[in-house]
Amino acid sequence: MSASLPLIGAIEAGGTKFVLATGTGPGDLREVERVPTTTPAETLWRCVDYFAAAQARHGRLAALGIATFGPASVDPAAADWGFITTTPKPGWQQTDVAGAIGRALGVPVAFDTDVNGAALGEWLWGAGQGCGSVLYLTVGTGIGGGVVINGRPLHGLLHPEMGHIRIPHDRTADPFSGACPWHGDCLEGLASGTAMTQRWGNSGDDLPPDHPAWDLESQYLAAACANFACTLSPHAILLGGGVMDHPGLIDRVREKTLALLNGYLPEPRISLPGLGSRAGLCGALALGLEMVAR
Ligand code: ZN
């Protein structure tokens, strides 16, 4: 299958599990394996072991793409490139991930955030196809965002941390002080699944459609989308993550975002991602593929 396409290794590196696959695209993800995130030494050793065996079966990998939780050092010119840096996850602070795996396998590694990877995967194969720029926002336990512009993930001093922008917070309407340990009532502090759980005693799974939680949630997410539309001018804003599974939430967010923009800008496409539960793994594969194509 797809013998002419480069063979890519993909790692979706998460705080609870690493998901590994080998393949050439979304329709060719071979031998998907889940490795629990334990200590760095054990987890990374299992990744190397998996890809060494995969190479023995399928041939040499052209590149390995790692889409990781963060914060992470994604600037190839930085001394700590490839490290997970200031994460609250115990044992993983200042951990060399990309360098360690790349050296062990002798394979070039593309290393980026999970959300930049997802944005790239959606741009290549999902709901962002045909768009010049794609913003991917995940709304789950936390909130994170990534951006692809003309086929390249956006980096800066670090990488975007879109979950931590400030949005209007009316403390009369919503007295909840926020769930972010760093900022209190930033976007993640007000609109993540963690915030919903703390405010309503329920992450959203059991809240009925007419519960006030959804109006508030869509209002916060729309404020964020309007800010992103004005600062980055993305062609598409794709909202994924567990909270977005709530039926109709995406429509409310779209409606409120367009109301906030008030006709001032061309309307960006605002939709759910197209790759669903494969977005993370496809994102990692896309990062590897982008490196080979560069
Ligand atoms: Zn924050």
Short mmCIF file of C-alpha atoms and ligand atoms in Angstrom, two decimals:
data_model
loop_
_atom_site.label_atom_id
_atom_site.label_comp_id
_atom_site.label_asym_id
_atom_site.label_seq_id
_atom_site.Cartn_x
_atom_site.Cartn_y
_atom_site.Cartn_z
CA MET A 1 0.00 0.00 0.00
CA SER A 2 1.25 3.48 -0.91
CA ALA A 3 4.71 2.15 -1.68
CA SER A 4 5.86 5.43 -3.20
CA LEU A 5 5.00 7.54 -0.14
CA PRO A 6 7.60 8.05 2.62
CA LEU A 7 7.16 5.84 5.67
CA ILE A 8 6.68 7.95 8.79
CA GLY A 9 6.72 7.06 12.47
CA ALA A 10 4.14 8.92 14.57
CA ILE A 11 4.06 9.56 18.31
CA GLU A 12 1.12 11.30 19.96
CA ALA A 13 2.73 12.06 23.30
CA GLY A 14 0.14 12.67 26.00
CA GLY A 15 0.23 13.00 29.75
CA THR A 16 -1.50 9.65 30.30
CA LYS A 17 -0.44 7.69 27.24
CA PHE A 18 1.81 7.77 24.18
CA VAL A 19 0.08 6.52 21.01
CA LEU A 20 2.44 5.11 18.38
CA ALA A 21 1.90 4.22 14.74
CA THR A 22 3.80 3.71 11.53
CA GLY A 23 2.38 4.65 8.16
CA THR A 24 2.07 6.98 5.21
CA GLY A 25 -1.21 8.81 5.86
CA PRO A 26 -4.60 8.72 7.63
CA GLY A 27 -5.69 5.70 5.57
CA ASP A 28 -2.50 3.81 6.36
CA LEU A 29 -1.80 3.87 10.10
CA ARG A 30 -0.21 0.52 10.88
CA GLU A 31 0.22 -1.21 14.22
CA VAL A 32 -1.27 1.48 16.45
CA GLU A 33 0.03 0.89 19.97
CA ARG A 34 -0.67 2.64 23.26
CA VAL A 35 2.07 3.00 25.85
CA PRO A 36 1.17 4.34 29.30
CA THR A 37 3.07 7.50 30.27
CA THR A 38 5.11 6.32 33.25
CA THR A 39 8.68 7.48 33.84
CA PRO A 40 10.46 9.19 30.93
CA ALA A 41 13.10 6.43 30.79
CA GLU A 42 10.58 3.61 30.57
CA THR A 43 8.17 5.40 28.22
CA LEU A 44 10.86 6.54 25.78
CA TRP A 45 12.53 3.11 25.83
CA ARG A 46 9.21 1.53 24.81
CA CYS A 47 8.89 4.02 21.95
CA VAL A 48 12.38 3.18 20.67
CA ASP A 49 11.65 -0.53 21.01
CA TYR A 50 8.41 -0.21 19.03
CA PHE A 51 9.96 1.75 16.15
CA ALA A 52 13.05 -0.47 15.99
CA ALA A 53 10.70 -3.44 15.52
CA ALA A 54 8.54 -1.49 13.05
CA GLN A 55 11.60 -0.64 10.95
CA ALA A 56 12.61 -4.30 10.93
CA ARG A 57 9.20 -5.20 9.50
CA HIS A 58 8.40 -2.28 7.19
CA GLY A 59 11.75 -0.75 6.31
CA ARG A 60 13.49 2.45 7.26
CA LEU A 61 11.46 5.42 8.50
CA ALA A 62 11.97 8.61 6.47
CA ALA A 63 11.17 10.64 9.58
CA LEU A 64 9.49 10.48 12.96
CA GLY A 65 6.86 13.03 13.96
CA ILE A 66 6.24 13.73 17.65
CA ALA A 67 3.16 15.73 18.65
CA THR A 68 3.52 16.36 22.34
CA PHE A 69 1.90 17.79 25.42
CA GLY A 70 3.78 20.80 26.65
CA PRO A 71 5.10 23.26 27.17
CA ALA A 72 7.87 21.99 24.90
CA SER A 73 10.92 23.47 23.21
CA VAL A 74 10.05 23.38 19.48
CA ASP A 75 12.71 25.77 18.10
CA PRO A 76 15.31 23.61 16.27
CA ALA A 77 17.96 26.30 16.97
CA ALA A 78 17.42 26.18 20.76
CA ALA A 79 19.87 24.30 22.97
CA ASP A 80 16.97 22.43 24.56
CA TRP A 81 15.12 21.63 21.30
CA GLY A 82 13.05 18.49 21.68
CA PHE A 83 12.60 18.83 25.43
CA ILE A 84 9.34 18.86 27.33
CA THR A 85 10.10 21.82 29.60
CA THR A 86 8.02 23.27 32.45
CA THR A 87 5.21 20.70 32.51
CA PRO A 88 3.46 20.10 35.83
CA LYS A 89 3.63 16.34 35.07
CA PRO A 90 5.85 14.81 37.79
CA GLY A 91 9.21 13.54 36.53
CA TRP A 92 8.88 15.03 33.05
CA GLN A 93 10.23 18.54 33.60
CA GLN A 94 13.20 19.29 31.29
CA THR A 95 13.02 15.89 29.62
CA ASP A 96 14.77 15.29 26.30
CA VAL A 97 12.18 13.45 24.21
CA ALA A 98 12.92 14.09 20.53
CA GLY A 99 16.73 13.98 20.80
CA ALA A 100 16.74 10.80 22.85
CA ILE A 101 14.44 8.91 20.50
CA GLY A 102 16.02 10.29 17.32
CA ARG A 103 19.54 9.35 18.39
CA ALA A 104 18.52 5.87 19.46
CA LEU A 105 16.83 5.18 16.11
CA GLY A 106 19.08 7.25 13.83
CA VAL A 107 15.99 8.89 12.31
CA PRO A 108 15.27 12.62 11.75
CA VAL A 109 12.61 13.87 14.15
CA ALA A 110 9.98 16.60 13.76
CA PHE A 111 8.85 17.83 17.17
CA ASP A 112 5.92 20.11 17.87
CA THR A 113 2.92 20.59 20.14
CA ASP A 114 -0.03 18.21 19.86
CA VAL A 115 -2.24 21.10 18.75
CA ASN A 116 0.17 22.37 16.08
CA GLY A 117 0.30 18.76 14.85
CA ALA A 118 -3.50 18.53 14.84
CA ALA A 119 -3.74 21.83 12.93
CA LEU A 120 -1.30 20.47 10.33
CA GLY A 121 -3.15 17.15 10.05
CA GLU A 122 -6.48 18.95 9.61
CA TRP A 123 -4.93 21.24 6.99
CA LEU A 124 -3.58 18.24 5.05
CA TRP A 125 -6.43 15.76 5.39
CA GLY A 126 -9.29 17.11 7.51
CA ALA A 127 -11.65 20.07 7.83
CA GLY A 128 -8.89 22.55 7.00
CA GLN A 129 -8.18 21.26 3.52
CA GLY A 130 -7.95 24.04 0.95
CA CYS A 131 -7.42 26.71 3.62
CA GLY A 132 -4.32 28.93 3.66
CA SER A 133 -4.32 29.07 7.45
CA VAL A 134 -5.90 26.79 10.01
CA LEU A 135 -6.31 27.26 13.75
CA TYR A 136 -7.02 24.16 15.85
CA LEU A 137 -8.33 24.62 19.38
CA THR A 138 -8.81 21.68 21.71
CA VAL A 139 -11.30 22.14 24.55
CA GLY A 140 -10.89 19.28 26.99
CA THR A 141 -9.36 18.94 30.45
CA GLY A 142 -7.31 21.97 29.38
CA ILE A 143 -7.46 24.26 26.38
CA GLY A 144 -4.70 24.51 23.78
CA GLY A 145 -4.39 25.92 20.32
CA GLY A 146 -2.12 25.50 17.30
CA VAL A 147 -1.89 27.31 14.00
CA VAL A 148 -0.70 26.33 10.53
CA ILE A 149 0.01 29.09 8.04
CA ASN A 150 0.77 28.11 4.45
CA GLY A 151 1.56 24.57 5.53
CA ARG A 152 3.92 25.44 8.40
CA PRO A 153 3.13 25.35 12.14
CA LEU A 154 3.44 28.74 13.81
CA HIS A 155 6.19 29.16 16.39
CA GLY A 156 7.49 32.19 18.21
CA LEU A 157 9.49 32.68 21.35
CA LEU A 158 7.95 29.34 22.38
CA HIS A 159 4.74 28.21 20.70
CA PRO A 160 1.22 29.59 20.94
CA GLU A 161 -0.45 28.99 24.33
CA MET A 162 -3.93 29.98 23.23
CA GLY A 163 -5.65 28.45 26.23
CA HIS A 164 -4.25 31.16 28.48
CA ILE A 165 -5.53 34.31 26.77
CA ARG A 166 -7.66 36.69 28.81
CA ILE A 167 -11.32 37.06 27.91
CA PRO A 168 -14.11 39.18 29.43
CA HIS A 169 -15.33 37.69 32.72
CA ASP A 170 -18.50 39.14 34.26
CA ARG A 171 -18.20 38.08 37.88
CA THR A 172 -21.82 38.93 38.56
CA ALA A 173 -23.09 36.54 35.91
CA ASP A 174 -20.34 33.98 36.60
CA PRO A 175 -18.85 34.28 40.10
CA PHE A 176 -16.55 31.27 39.52
CA SER A 177 -12.99 32.52 40.05
CA GLY A 178 -11.39 30.21 37.46
CA ALA A 179 -9.51 26.92 37.41
CA CYS A 180 -6.12 27.85 35.96
CA PRO A 181 -3.35 27.43 38.55
CA TRP A 182 -1.32 30.19 36.87
CA HIS A 183 -3.94 32.78 35.88
CA GLY A 184 -7.24 31.94 37.55
CA ASP A 185 -9.83 33.16 35.06
CA CYS A 186 -7.97 32.89 31.74
CA LEU A 187 -9.77 31.07 28.88
CA GLU A 188 -8.69 27.64 30.17
CA GLY A 189 -9.59 28.70 33.70
CA LEU A 190 -13.14 29.59 32.62
CA ALA A 191 -13.99 27.24 29.75
CA SER A 192 -12.05 23.97 30.06
CA GLY A 193 -13.70 20.72 31.12
CA THR A 194 -11.91 21.18 34.44
CA ALA A 195 -13.55 24.60 34.86
CA MET A 196 -16.96 23.13 34.02
CA THR A 197 -16.49 20.41 36.60
CA GLN A 198 -15.45 22.88 39.28
CA ARG A 199 -18.23 25.37 38.46
CA TRP A 200 -21.14 22.98 37.85
CA GLY A 201 -19.99 19.76 39.52
CA ASN A 202 -20.13 18.10 36.11
CA SER A 203 -17.72 18.18 33.17
CA GLY A 204 -20.65 18.58 30.80
CA ASP A 205 -21.38 14.96 29.96
CA ASP A 206 -24.62 14.96 31.96
CA LEU A 207 -25.73 18.58 31.57
CA PRO A 208 -28.91 18.93 29.46
CA PRO A 209 -28.88 21.15 26.35
CA ASP A 210 -30.94 23.87 28.07
CA HIS A 211 -28.56 24.10 31.05
CA PRO A 212 -27.07 27.62 31.44
CA ALA A 213 -23.62 26.02 31.30
CA TRP A 214 -23.80 25.81 27.51
CA ASP A 215 -24.70 29.42 26.95
CA LEU A 216 -21.80 30.49 29.16
CA GLU A 217 -19.42 27.99 27.55
CA SER A 218 -20.29 29.11 24.02
CA GLN A 219 -19.94 32.75 25.08
CA TYR A 220 -16.39 32.18 26.39
CA LEU A 221 -15.33 30.14 23.39
CA ALA A 222 -16.80 32.72 21.02
CA ALA A 223 -14.85 35.49 22.76
CA ALA A 224 -11.70 33.44 22.21
CA CYS A 225 -12.54 32.73 18.56
CA ALA A 226 -13.22 36.42 17.90
CA ASN A 227 -9.85 37.32 19.44
CA PHE A 228 -8.07 34.70 17.33
CA ALA A 229 -9.90 35.84 14.20
CA CYS A 230 -8.71 39.40 14.78
CA THR A 231 -5.11 38.56 15.71
CA LEU A 232 -4.29 35.69 13.31
CA SER A 233 -6.90 36.03 10.56
CA PRO A 234 -7.25 32.26 10.10
CA HIS A 235 -9.30 30.92 7.21
CA ALA A 236 -10.62 28.15 9.47
CA ILE A 237 -11.04 27.74 13.23
CA LEU A 238 -11.55 24.10 14.19
CA LEU A 239 -12.67 23.25 17.72
CA GLY A 240 -12.05 19.73 19.00
CA GLY A 241 -11.65 18.03 22.37
CA GLY A 242 -14.12 16.31 24.66
CA VAL A 243 -16.17 19.39 25.61
CA MET A 244 -16.94 20.01 21.91
CA ASP A 245 -18.66 16.61 21.74
CA HIS A 246 -21.75 18.27 23.22
CA PRO A 247 -24.40 18.35 20.45
CA GLY A 248 -24.94 21.80 19.00
CA LEU A 249 -22.17 23.55 20.94
CA ILE A 250 -20.18 24.27 17.77
CA ASP A 251 -23.23 25.99 16.24
CA ARG A 252 -23.66 28.20 19.29
CA VAL A 253 -19.96 29.11 19.23
CA ARG A 254 -20.12 29.97 15.52
CA GLU A 255 -23.24 32.10 15.93
CA LYS A 256 -21.82 34.05 18.89
CA THR A 257 -18.42 34.52 17.23
CA LEU A 258 -19.98 36.02 14.13
CA ALA A 259 -22.14 38.26 16.32
CA LEU A 260 -19.02 39.51 18.14
CA LEU A 261 -17.17 40.13 14.85
CA ASN A 262 -20.27 42.06 13.74
CA GLY A 263 -19.54 41.87 10.02
CA TYR A 264 -16.19 43.65 10.36
CA LEU A 265 -14.14 40.74 8.96
CA PRO A 266 -14.76 38.08 6.33
CA GLU A 267 -16.27 35.14 8.22
CA PRO A 268 -13.77 32.39 9.04
CA ARG A 269 -14.96 28.79 8.74
CA ILE A 270 -15.81 27.63 12.28
CA SER A 271 -16.40 23.90 12.56
CA LEU A 272 -15.53 20.66 14.27
CA PRO A 273 -12.32 18.93 13.10
CA GLY A 274 -12.59 16.36 10.33
CA LEU A 275 -10.24 13.70 11.65
CA GLY A 276 -12.09 13.01 14.90
CA SER A 277 -10.31 10.75 17.34
CA ARG A 278 -7.44 10.25 14.88
CA ALA A 279 -6.54 13.97 14.89
CA GLY A 280 -3.66 13.55 17.34
CA LEU A 281 -1.99 10.61 15.66
CA CYS A 282 -2.57 12.04 12.17
CA GLY A 283 -1.06 15.28 13.45
CA ALA A 284 2.12 13.51 14.53
CA LEU A 285 2.33 11.78 11.17
CA ALA A 286 1.77 15.09 9.38
CA LEU A 287 4.68 16.66 11.29
CA GLY A 288 7.01 13.90 10.07
CA LEU A 289 5.70 14.17 6.54
CA GLU A 290 6.10 17.96 6.51
CA MET A 291 9.74 17.55 7.54
CA VAL A 292 10.43 15.11 4.68
CA ALA A 293 8.69 17.38 2.16
CA ARG A 294 10.51 20.54 3.29
ZN ZN B 1 -4.09 30.17 32.36
#
